[in-house]
Amino acid sequence: MDEEDMPDSCRVTAWRPPVPGISEIFHARIVGYRYPRHCHDTWTVLIVDAGALRYDLDTRHHGAAGAAVSVLPPGVVHDGYPAERHGGFRKRNLYLDAGFLPADLVGPAVDGSTLFDPELRAALSRLHDRLADPDLLDVETRLAMIADRLRRHLERRGAADLEPEPALAERLRAYLDEHVTEKVVLADAARLFGRTVPHLVRSFRRRFGVSPYAYVTGARIELARKRLLAGEPAADVAVRTGFYDQAHLTRHFRRHVSVPPARYAASRQR
């Protein structure tokens, strides 16, 4: 894909967020251009925001538009071009490490690359929005649920999913409580408990009704409220309760409590 050959009407934005598992984020507006045949060493998950995209994956013909989600496996040759009726398209790609999905799903992805799943598409769109300023635990949770849903689409036959485990959810909650003010990585918990991240998230949601990310954020807010009412400066509270900085605390605090930390702290004097 040589950008020098692209028409001036094409626009691309690409970056690599500091998120394990994501190799690249790629947003593009393509008009009057056809990608040559090529392949990636990553899984490509893309959504189209405007227009329509056609592509040939191996020897199969596929398309993407509207509510569709396209999944292109690593190592498989493909191209990409606008559908004739539209003349262009606007898309958002996630390039995900080769281990994002099991290798035995490469074949099903070639055969059924286009998935019609509005909820999955909406989840991917929200994830792209969050990647502008990523919170690792939030993104990790969202990626796990997206991987789980993609896998369910692509699996033809195989072992049934493990049922959610209430006892595992309790163990994960204890783990999160123990590390609530630290950098929490679900992959670490998955290795500790001998389960996958999607299974951890699924079990936790079934038991407590919220994602691990939402639980940890709520717990940190509760700690912050106590420290603020004790008179600690908001900047110190942010660091001591697991937020990146005061701005990060303020964003979440306002969402949970309806007012920023400074106004909340001032209320204790009345």
PDB file of C-alpha atoms in Angstrom:
ATOM      1  CA  MET A   1       0.000   0.000   0.000  1.00  0.00           C
ATOM      2  CA  ASP A   2       1.982   2.941  -1.259  1.00  0.00           C
ATOM      3  CA  GLU A   3       0.502   6.203   0.011  1.00  0.00           C
ATOM      4  CA  GLU A   4       2.327   8.112  -2.745  1.00  0.00           C
ATOM      5  CA  ASP A   5      -0.041   6.477  -5.253  1.00  0.00           C
ATOM      6  CA  MET A   6      -3.147   7.578  -3.371  1.00  0.00           C
ATOM      7  CA  PRO A   7      -5.230  10.442  -4.781  1.00  0.00           C
ATOM      8  CA  ASP A   8      -5.198  13.698  -2.826  1.00  0.00           C
ATOM      9  CA  SER A   9      -8.823  13.014  -1.893  1.00  0.00           C
ATOM     10  CA  CYS A  10      -7.720  10.089   0.301  1.00  0.00           C
ATOM     11  CA  ARG A  11      -6.981  10.767   3.964  1.00  0.00           C
ATOM     12  CA  VAL A  12      -5.485   8.424   6.556  1.00  0.00           C
ATOM     13  CA  THR A  13      -4.688   8.619  10.268  1.00  0.00           C
ATOM     14  CA  ALA A  14      -2.710   5.870  11.983  1.00  0.00           C
ATOM     15  CA  TRP A  15      -1.234   5.428  15.428  1.00  0.00           C
ATOM     16  CA  ARG A  16      -0.187   2.723  17.862  1.00  0.00           C
ATOM     17  CA  PRO A  17      -1.857   3.128  21.260  1.00  0.00           C
ATOM     18  CA  PRO A  18      -0.090   1.970  24.426  1.00  0.00           C
ATOM     19  CA  VAL A  19      -2.436  -1.007  24.694  1.00  0.00           C
ATOM     20  CA  PRO A  20      -1.166  -4.617  24.656  1.00  0.00           C
ATOM     21  CA  GLY A  21      -2.633  -6.623  21.800  1.00  0.00           C
ATOM     22  CA  ILE A  22      -3.353  -3.665  19.503  1.00  0.00           C
ATOM     23  CA  SER A  23      -0.695  -3.242  16.826  1.00  0.00           C
ATOM     24  CA  GLU A  24      -2.225  -0.231  15.091  1.00  0.00           C
ATOM     25  CA  ILE A  25      -5.309   1.949  14.757  1.00  0.00           C
ATOM     26  CA  PHE A  26      -6.002   3.019  11.180  1.00  0.00           C
ATOM     27  CA  HIS A  27      -8.732   5.456  10.105  1.00  0.00           C
ATOM     28  CA  ALA A  28      -9.104   6.257   6.420  1.00  0.00           C
ATOM     29  CA  ARG A  29     -11.245   8.059   3.872  1.00  0.00           C
ATOM     30  CA  ILE A  30     -10.676   6.384   0.511  1.00  0.00           C
ATOM     31  CA  VAL A  31     -11.918   7.784  -2.806  1.00  0.00           C
ATOM     32  CA  GLY A  32     -10.928   6.520  -6.239  1.00  0.00           C
ATOM     33  CA  TYR A  33      -8.243   4.185  -4.957  1.00  0.00           C
ATOM     34  CA  ARG A  34      -7.820   0.409  -4.938  1.00  0.00           C
ATOM     35  CA  TYR A  35      -5.497  -1.265  -2.444  1.00  0.00           C
ATOM     36  CA  PRO A  36      -3.164  -3.746  -4.141  1.00  0.00           C
ATOM     37  CA  ARG A  37      -3.177  -7.367  -2.996  1.00  0.00           C
ATOM     38  CA  HIS A  38      -1.295  -7.672   0.265  1.00  0.00           C
ATOM     39  CA  CYS A  39      -1.494  -9.339   3.669  1.00  0.00           C
ATOM     40  CA  HIS A  40      -0.886  -8.466   7.321  1.00  0.00           C
ATOM     41  CA  ASP A  41       0.627 -10.449  10.173  1.00  0.00           C
ATOM     42  CA  THR A  42      -2.270  -9.301  12.358  1.00  0.00           C
ATOM     43  CA  TRP A  43      -6.015  -9.810  12.592  1.00  0.00           C
ATOM     44  CA  THR A  44      -7.812  -6.892  10.955  1.00  0.00           C
ATOM     45  CA  VAL A  45     -11.224  -5.893  12.288  1.00  0.00           C
ATOM     46  CA  LEU A  46     -12.839  -3.057  10.380  1.00  0.00           C
ATOM     47  CA  ILE A  47     -16.077  -1.093  10.279  1.00  0.00           C
ATOM     48  CA  VAL A  48     -17.265   1.260   7.532  1.00  0.00           C
ATOM     49  CA  ASP A  49     -18.755   4.601   8.588  1.00  0.00           C
ATOM     50  CA  ALA A  50     -19.722   5.867   5.124  1.00  0.00           C
ATOM     51  CA  GLY A  51     -19.951   4.405   1.636  1.00  0.00           C
ATOM     52  CA  ALA A  52     -19.222   0.748   0.975  1.00  0.00           C
ATOM     53  CA  LEU A  53     -16.085  -1.364   0.699  1.00  0.00           C
ATOM     54  CA  ARG A  54     -15.472  -4.448  -1.439  1.00  0.00           C
ATOM     55  CA  TYR A  55     -12.552  -6.813  -0.976  1.00  0.00           C
ATOM     56  CA  ASP A  56     -11.310 -10.158  -2.201  1.00  0.00           C
ATOM     57  CA  LEU A  57      -9.946 -12.339   0.597  1.00  0.00           C
ATOM     58  CA  ASP A  58      -8.021 -15.283  -0.802  1.00  0.00           C
ATOM     59  CA  THR A  59     -10.527 -16.397  -3.504  1.00  0.00           C
ATOM     60  CA  ARG A  60     -13.682 -15.190  -1.705  1.00  0.00           C
ATOM     61  CA  HIS A  61     -15.520 -11.955  -2.466  1.00  0.00           C
ATOM     62  CA  HIS A  62     -16.732  -9.885   0.467  1.00  0.00           C
ATOM     63  CA  GLY A  63     -18.168  -6.463   1.219  1.00  0.00           C
ATOM     64  CA  ALA A  64     -18.659  -4.167   4.179  1.00  0.00           C
ATOM     65  CA  ALA A  65     -21.058  -1.313   4.868  1.00  0.00           C
ATOM     66  CA  GLY A  66     -23.503  -0.123   7.506  1.00  0.00           C
ATOM     67  CA  ALA A  67     -23.903  -2.550  10.406  1.00  0.00           C
ATOM     68  CA  ALA A  68     -21.393  -5.073   9.026  1.00  0.00           C
ATOM     69  CA  VAL A  69     -18.124  -5.961  10.737  1.00  0.00           C
ATOM     70  CA  SER A  70     -15.310  -7.389   8.629  1.00  0.00           C
ATOM     71  CA  VAL A  71     -12.686  -9.750  10.042  1.00  0.00           C
ATOM     72  CA  LEU A  72      -9.549 -10.446   7.996  1.00  0.00           C
ATOM     73  CA  PRO A  73      -7.176 -13.076   9.391  1.00  0.00           C
ATOM     74  CA  PRO A  74      -3.376 -12.809   9.462  1.00  0.00           C
ATOM     75  CA  GLY A  75      -1.349 -14.106   6.553  1.00  0.00           C
ATOM     76  CA  VAL A  76      -4.209 -14.173   4.017  1.00  0.00           C
ATOM     77  CA  VAL A  77      -3.878 -12.079   0.865  1.00  0.00           C
ATOM     78  CA  HIS A  78      -6.594  -9.499   0.193  1.00  0.00           C
ATOM     79  CA  ASP A  79      -7.237  -6.199  -1.542  1.00  0.00           C
ATOM     80  CA  GLY A  80      -9.779  -3.411  -1.018  1.00  0.00           C
ATOM     81  CA  TYR A  81     -11.707  -1.010  -3.212  1.00  0.00           C
ATOM     82  CA  PRO A  82     -14.835   1.168  -3.115  1.00  0.00           C
ATOM     83  CA  ALA A  83     -18.120  -0.347  -4.230  1.00  0.00           C
ATOM     84  CA  GLU A  84     -18.918   1.130  -7.661  1.00  0.00           C
ATOM     85  CA  ARG A  85     -22.216   2.676  -6.571  1.00  0.00           C
ATOM     86  CA  HIS A  86     -20.495   4.700  -3.808  1.00  0.00           C
ATOM     87  CA  GLY A  87     -17.100   5.521  -5.301  1.00  0.00           C
ATOM     88  CA  GLY A  88     -15.500   5.789  -1.861  1.00  0.00           C
ATOM     89  CA  PHE A  89     -15.733   4.809   1.775  1.00  0.00           C
ATOM     90  CA  ARG A  90     -14.689   5.868   5.263  1.00  0.00           C
ATOM     91  CA  LYS A  91     -13.468   3.108   7.560  1.00  0.00           C
ATOM     92  CA  ARG A  92     -11.887   2.412  10.926  1.00  0.00           C
ATOM     93  CA  ASN A  93      -9.491  -0.529  11.311  1.00  0.00           C
ATOM     94  CA  LEU A  94      -8.113  -2.311  14.342  1.00  0.00           C
ATOM     95  CA  TYR A  95      -4.946  -4.302  13.694  1.00  0.00           C
ATOM     96  CA  LEU A  96      -4.767  -6.888  16.464  1.00  0.00           C
ATOM     97  CA  ASP A  97      -1.915  -9.229  17.348  1.00  0.00           C
ATOM     98  CA  ALA A  98      -1.962 -12.678  15.749  1.00  0.00           C
ATOM     99  CA  GLY A  99      -2.922 -14.266  19.076  1.00  0.00           C
ATOM    100  CA  PHE A 100      -6.088 -12.165  19.397  1.00  0.00           C
ATOM    101  CA  LEU A 101      -8.154 -15.083  18.041  1.00  0.00           C
ATOM    102  CA  PRO A 102      -7.249 -18.786  17.826  1.00  0.00           C
ATOM    103  CA  ALA A 103      -5.374 -19.867  14.701  1.00  0.00           C
ATOM    104  CA  ASP A 104      -8.064 -22.431  13.852  1.00  0.00           C
ATOM    105  CA  LEU A 105     -10.469 -19.559  13.130  1.00  0.00           C
ATOM    106  CA  VAL A 106      -8.456 -18.351  10.122  1.00  0.00           C
ATOM    107  CA  GLY A 107     -10.396 -20.658   7.790  1.00  0.00           C
ATOM    108  CA  PRO A 108     -13.851 -19.642   9.054  1.00  0.00           C
ATOM    109  CA  ALA A 109     -12.814 -15.973   8.798  1.00  0.00           C
ATOM    110  CA  VAL A 110     -11.850 -16.435   5.149  1.00  0.00           C
ATOM    111  CA  ASP A 111     -15.164 -18.156   4.408  1.00  0.00           C
ATOM    112  CA  GLY A 112     -17.314 -15.777   6.438  1.00  0.00           C
ATOM    113  CA  SER A 113     -15.366 -12.546   6.783  1.00  0.00           C
ATOM    114  CA  THR A 114     -18.405 -10.254   6.867  1.00  0.00           C
ATOM    115  CA  LEU A 115     -20.483 -10.394  10.049  1.00  0.00           C
ATOM    116  CA  PHE A 116     -23.837  -8.634  10.387  1.00  0.00           C
ATOM    117  CA  ASP A 117     -24.001  -7.771  14.061  1.00  0.00           C
ATOM    118  CA  PRO A 118     -25.132  -4.221  14.998  1.00  0.00           C
ATOM    119  CA  GLU A 119     -24.218  -4.689  18.671  1.00  0.00           C
ATOM    120  CA  LEU A 120     -20.700  -5.816  17.800  1.00  0.00           C
ATOM    121  CA  ARG A 121     -20.329  -2.909  15.415  1.00  0.00           C
ATOM    122  CA  ALA A 122     -21.457  -0.464  18.098  1.00  0.00           C
ATOM    123  CA  ALA A 123     -18.992  -1.984  20.573  1.00  0.00           C
ATOM    124  CA  LEU A 124     -16.162  -1.531  18.076  1.00  0.00           C
ATOM    125  CA  SER A 125     -17.177   2.065  17.408  1.00  0.00           C
ATOM    126  CA  ARG A 126     -17.169   2.845  21.142  1.00  0.00           C
ATOM    127  CA  LEU A 127     -13.772   1.189  21.494  1.00  0.00           C
ATOM    128  CA  HIS A 128     -12.328   3.411  18.751  1.00  0.00           C
ATOM    129  CA  ASP A 129     -13.693   6.448  20.620  1.00  0.00           C
ATOM    130  CA  ARG A 130     -12.023   5.308  23.834  1.00  0.00           C
ATOM    131  CA  LEU A 131      -8.680   4.676  22.125  1.00  0.00           C
ATOM    132  CA  ALA A 132      -8.168   8.404  21.646  1.00  0.00           C
ATOM    133  CA  ASP A 133      -7.315   8.532  25.367  1.00  0.00           C
ATOM    134  CA  PRO A 134      -7.141   4.883  26.467  1.00  0.00           C
ATOM    135  CA  ASP A 135      -7.638   3.567  29.972  1.00  0.00           C
ATOM    136  CA  LEU A 136      -5.900   0.177  29.913  1.00  0.00           C
ATOM    137  CA  LEU A 137      -8.399  -1.742  32.050  1.00  0.00           C
ATOM    138  CA  ASP A 138     -11.346  -0.289  30.142  1.00  0.00           C
ATOM    139  CA  VAL A 139      -9.864  -1.140  26.735  1.00  0.00           C
ATOM    140  CA  GLU A 140      -8.769  -4.596  27.888  1.00  0.00           C
ATOM    141  CA  THR A 141     -12.301  -5.360  29.063  1.00  0.00           C
ATOM    142  CA  ARG A 142     -13.857  -4.109  25.830  1.00  0.00           C
ATOM    143  CA  LEU A 143     -11.377  -6.040  23.685  1.00  0.00           C
ATOM    144  CA  ALA A 144     -12.085  -9.225  25.625  1.00  0.00           C
ATOM    145  CA  MET A 145     -15.819  -8.947  25.001  1.00  0.00           C
ATOM    146  CA  ILE A 146     -15.257  -8.141  21.320  1.00  0.00           C
ATOM    147  CA  ALA A 147     -12.942 -11.146  20.943  1.00  0.00           C
ATOM    148  CA  ASP A 148     -15.523 -13.353  22.641  1.00  0.00           C
ATOM    149  CA  ARG A 149     -18.287 -12.213  20.302  1.00  0.00           C
ATOM    150  CA  LEU A 150     -16.113 -12.578  17.195  1.00  0.00           C
ATOM    151  CA  ARG A 151     -15.096 -16.062  18.237  1.00  0.00           C
ATOM    152  CA  ARG A 152     -18.727 -17.061  18.709  1.00  0.00           C
ATOM    153  CA  HIS A 153     -19.493 -15.873  15.185  1.00  0.00           C
ATOM    154  CA  LEU A 154     -16.566 -17.681  13.601  1.00  0.00           C
ATOM    155  CA  GLU A 155     -16.660 -20.996  15.416  1.00  0.00           C
ATOM    156  CA  ARG A 156     -18.509 -23.648  13.470  1.00  0.00           C
ATOM    157  CA  ARG A 157     -18.044 -26.622  15.781  1.00  0.00           C
ATOM    158  CA  GLY A 158     -15.944 -27.198  18.829  1.00  0.00           C
ATOM    159  CA  ALA A 159     -15.964 -27.284  22.558  1.00  0.00           C
ATOM    160  CA  ALA A 160     -18.784 -25.424  24.238  1.00  0.00           C
ATOM    161  CA  ASP A 161     -17.994 -22.293  26.203  1.00  0.00           C
ATOM    162  CA  LEU A 162     -17.375 -22.680  29.882  1.00  0.00           C
ATOM    163  CA  GLU A 163     -20.381 -21.577  31.863  1.00  0.00           C
ATOM    164  CA  PRO A 164     -19.835 -18.424  33.942  1.00  0.00           C
ATOM    165  CA  GLU A 165     -18.343 -19.335  37.309  1.00  0.00           C
ATOM    166  CA  PRO A 166     -19.706 -17.421  40.325  1.00  0.00           C
ATOM    167  CA  ALA A 167     -16.823 -18.601  42.511  1.00  0.00           C
ATOM    168  CA  LEU A 168     -14.323 -17.350  39.935  1.00  0.00           C
ATOM    169  CA  ALA A 169     -16.103 -13.990  39.852  1.00  0.00           C
ATOM    170  CA  GLU A 170     -15.741 -13.750  43.640  1.00  0.00           C
ATOM    171  CA  ARG A 171     -12.039 -14.536  43.385  1.00  0.00           C
ATOM    172  CA  LEU A 172     -11.612 -11.897  40.699  1.00  0.00           C
ATOM    173  CA  ARG A 173     -13.425  -9.312  42.837  1.00  0.00           C
ATOM    174  CA  ALA A 174     -11.069 -10.075  45.740  1.00  0.00           C
ATOM    175  CA  TYR A 175      -8.116  -9.700  43.349  1.00  0.00           C
ATOM    176  CA  LEU A 176      -9.437  -6.358  42.083  1.00  0.00           C
ATOM    177  CA  ASP A 177     -10.046  -5.125  45.631  1.00  0.00           C
ATOM    178  CA  GLU A 178      -6.489  -6.075  46.574  1.00  0.00           C
ATOM    179  CA  HIS A 179      -5.034  -4.147  43.623  1.00  0.00           C
ATOM    180  CA  VAL A 180      -7.650  -1.408  43.266  1.00  0.00           C
ATOM    181  CA  THR A 181      -5.212   1.510  43.514  1.00  0.00           C
ATOM    182  CA  GLU A 182      -2.606  -0.187  41.301  1.00  0.00           C
ATOM    183  CA  LYS A 183      -2.367  -0.766  37.554  1.00  0.00           C
ATOM    184  CA  VAL A 184      -4.799  -3.642  37.028  1.00  0.00           C
ATOM    185  CA  VAL A 185      -4.255  -5.929  34.021  1.00  0.00           C
ATOM    186  CA  LEU A 186      -6.840  -8.650  33.456  1.00  0.00           C
ATOM    187  CA  ALA A 187      -4.335 -10.772  31.540  1.00  0.00           C
ATOM    188  CA  ASP A 188      -2.388 -11.134  34.810  1.00  0.00           C
ATOM    189  CA  ALA A 189      -5.516 -12.316  36.620  1.00  0.00           C
ATOM    190  CA  ALA A 190      -6.321 -14.723  33.777  1.00  0.00           C
ATOM    191  CA  ARG A 191      -2.894 -16.347  34.097  1.00  0.00           C
ATOM    192  CA  LEU A 192      -3.252 -16.508  37.878  1.00  0.00           C
ATOM    193  CA  PHE A 193      -6.663 -18.225  37.711  1.00  0.00           C
ATOM    194  CA  GLY A 194      -5.977 -20.383  34.675  1.00  0.00           C
ATOM    195  CA  ARG A 195      -8.818 -18.889  32.618  1.00  0.00           C
ATOM    196  CA  THR A 196      -9.129 -16.594  29.599  1.00  0.00           C
ATOM    197  CA  VAL A 197      -9.820 -12.884  29.887  1.00  0.00           C
ATOM    198  CA  PRO A 198     -13.218 -13.199  28.090  1.00  0.00           C
ATOM    199  CA  HIS A 199     -14.261 -15.924  30.537  1.00  0.00           C
ATOM    200  CA  LEU A 200     -13.235 -13.772  33.497  1.00  0.00           C
ATOM    201  CA  VAL A 201     -15.245 -10.835  32.165  1.00  0.00           C
ATOM    202  CA  ARG A 202     -18.253 -13.020  31.343  1.00  0.00           C
ATOM    203  CA  SER A 203     -18.244 -14.589  34.824  1.00  0.00           C
ATOM    204  CA  PHE A 204     -17.848 -11.220  36.535  1.00  0.00           C
ATOM    205  CA  ARG A 205     -20.673  -9.609  34.561  1.00  0.00           C
ATOM    206  CA  ARG A 206     -23.015 -12.509  35.278  1.00  0.00           C
ATOM    207  CA  ARG A 207     -22.275 -12.398  39.018  1.00  0.00           C
ATOM    208  CA  PHE A 208     -22.136  -8.629  39.657  1.00  0.00           C
ATOM    209  CA  GLY A 209     -23.892  -7.030  36.691  1.00  0.00           C
ATOM    210  CA  VAL A 210     -20.967  -4.766  35.768  1.00  0.00           C
ATOM    211  CA  SER A 211     -17.635  -5.176  34.005  1.00  0.00           C
ATOM    212  CA  PRO A 212     -14.397  -5.413  36.002  1.00  0.00           C
ATOM    213  CA  TYR A 213     -13.486  -1.961  34.683  1.00  0.00           C
ATOM    214  CA  ALA A 214     -16.727  -0.402  35.928  1.00  0.00           C
ATOM    215  CA  TYR A 215     -16.274  -2.114  39.296  1.00  0.00           C
ATOM    216  CA  VAL A 216     -12.707  -0.871  39.753  1.00  0.00           C
ATOM    217  CA  THR A 217     -13.623   2.666  38.678  1.00  0.00           C
ATOM    218  CA  GLY A 218     -16.507   2.752  41.163  1.00  0.00           C
ATOM    219  CA  ALA A 219     -14.287   1.457  43.947  1.00  0.00           C
ATOM    220  CA  ARG A 220     -11.669   4.097  43.198  1.00  0.00           C
ATOM    221  CA  ILE A 221     -14.311   6.820  43.245  1.00  0.00           C
ATOM    222  CA  GLU A 222     -15.452   5.674  46.690  1.00  0.00           C
ATOM    223  CA  LEU A 223     -11.885   5.885  47.971  1.00  0.00           C
ATOM    224  CA  ALA A 224     -11.488   9.318  46.411  1.00  0.00           C
ATOM    225  CA  ARG A 225     -14.654  10.610  48.087  1.00  0.00           C
ATOM    226  CA  LYS A 226     -13.358   9.634  51.512  1.00  0.00           C
ATOM    227  CA  ARG A 227      -9.971  11.243  50.937  1.00  0.00           C
ATOM    228  CA  LEU A 228     -11.501  14.443  49.543  1.00  0.00           C
ATOM    229  CA  LEU A 229     -13.801  14.789  52.544  1.00  0.00           C
ATOM    230  CA  ALA A 230     -10.742  14.258  54.772  1.00  0.00           C
ATOM    231  CA  GLY A 231      -9.230  17.382  53.218  1.00  0.00           C
ATOM    232  CA  GLU A 232      -6.610  15.848  50.916  1.00  0.00           C
ATOM    233  CA  PRO A 233      -5.805  17.832  47.725  1.00  0.00           C
ATOM    234  CA  ALA A 234      -7.457  16.468  44.604  1.00  0.00           C
ATOM    235  CA  ALA A 235      -4.123  16.018  42.811  1.00  0.00           C
ATOM    236  CA  ASP A 236      -2.839  13.799  45.640  1.00  0.00           C
ATOM    237  CA  VAL A 237      -6.126  11.920  45.845  1.00  0.00           C
ATOM    238  CA  ALA A 238      -5.983  11.115  42.133  1.00  0.00           C
ATOM    239  CA  VAL A 239      -2.579   9.435  42.389  1.00  0.00           C
ATOM    240  CA  ARG A 240      -3.363   7.628  45.644  1.00  0.00           C
ATOM    241  CA  THR A 241      -6.608   6.131  44.373  1.00  0.00           C
ATOM    242  CA  GLY A 242      -5.318   4.720  41.090  1.00  0.00           C
ATOM    243  CA  PHE A 243      -6.106   7.468  38.579  1.00  0.00           C
ATOM    244  CA  TYR A 244      -3.466   8.751  36.173  1.00  0.00           C
ATOM    245  CA  ASP A 245      -3.772  12.377  37.237  1.00  0.00           C
ATOM    246  CA  GLN A 246      -6.262  14.959  38.475  1.00  0.00           C
ATOM    247  CA  ALA A 247      -7.902  15.320  35.047  1.00  0.00           C
ATOM    248  CA  HIS A 248      -8.499  11.576  34.898  1.00  0.00           C
ATOM    249  CA  LEU A 249     -10.053  11.625  38.370  1.00  0.00           C
ATOM    250  CA  THR A 250     -12.194  14.649  37.504  1.00  0.00           C
ATOM    251  CA  ARG A 251     -13.609  13.030  34.368  1.00  0.00           C
ATOM    252  CA  HIS A 252     -14.743   9.908  36.193  1.00  0.00           C
ATOM    253  CA  PHE A 253     -15.725  11.699  39.417  1.00  0.00           C
ATOM    254  CA  ARG A 254     -18.079  14.041  37.590  1.00  0.00           C
ATOM    255  CA  ARG A 255     -19.696  11.083  35.813  1.00  0.00           C
ATOM    256  CA  HIS A 256     -20.267   9.213  39.084  1.00  0.00           C
ATOM    257  CA  VAL A 257     -21.048  12.024  41.512  1.00  0.00           C
ATOM    258  CA  SER A 258     -22.382  14.748  39.145  1.00  0.00           C
ATOM    259  CA  VAL A 259     -19.916  17.409  40.358  1.00  0.00           C
ATOM    260  CA  PRO A 260     -16.110  17.757  40.035  1.00  0.00           C
ATOM    261  CA  PRO A 261     -13.858  16.801  42.970  1.00  0.00           C
ATOM    262  CA  ALA A 262     -13.150  20.399  44.019  1.00  0.00           C
ATOM    263  CA  ARG A 263     -16.836  21.244  44.372  1.00  0.00           C
ATOM    264  CA  TYR A 264     -17.466  17.986  46.207  1.00  0.00           C
ATOM    265  CA  ALA A 265     -14.599  18.681  48.619  1.00  0.00           C
ATOM    266  CA  ALA A 266     -15.849  22.233  49.246  1.00  0.00           C
ATOM    267  CA  SER A 267     -19.271  20.879  50.231  1.00  0.00           C
ATOM    268  CA  ARG A 268     -17.835  19.386  53.430  1.00  0.00           C
ATOM    269  CA  GLN A 269     -17.481  22.892  54.897  1.00  0.00           C
ATOM    270  CA  ARG A 270     -21.202  23.641  54.650  1.00  0.00           C
TER     271      ARG A 270
END
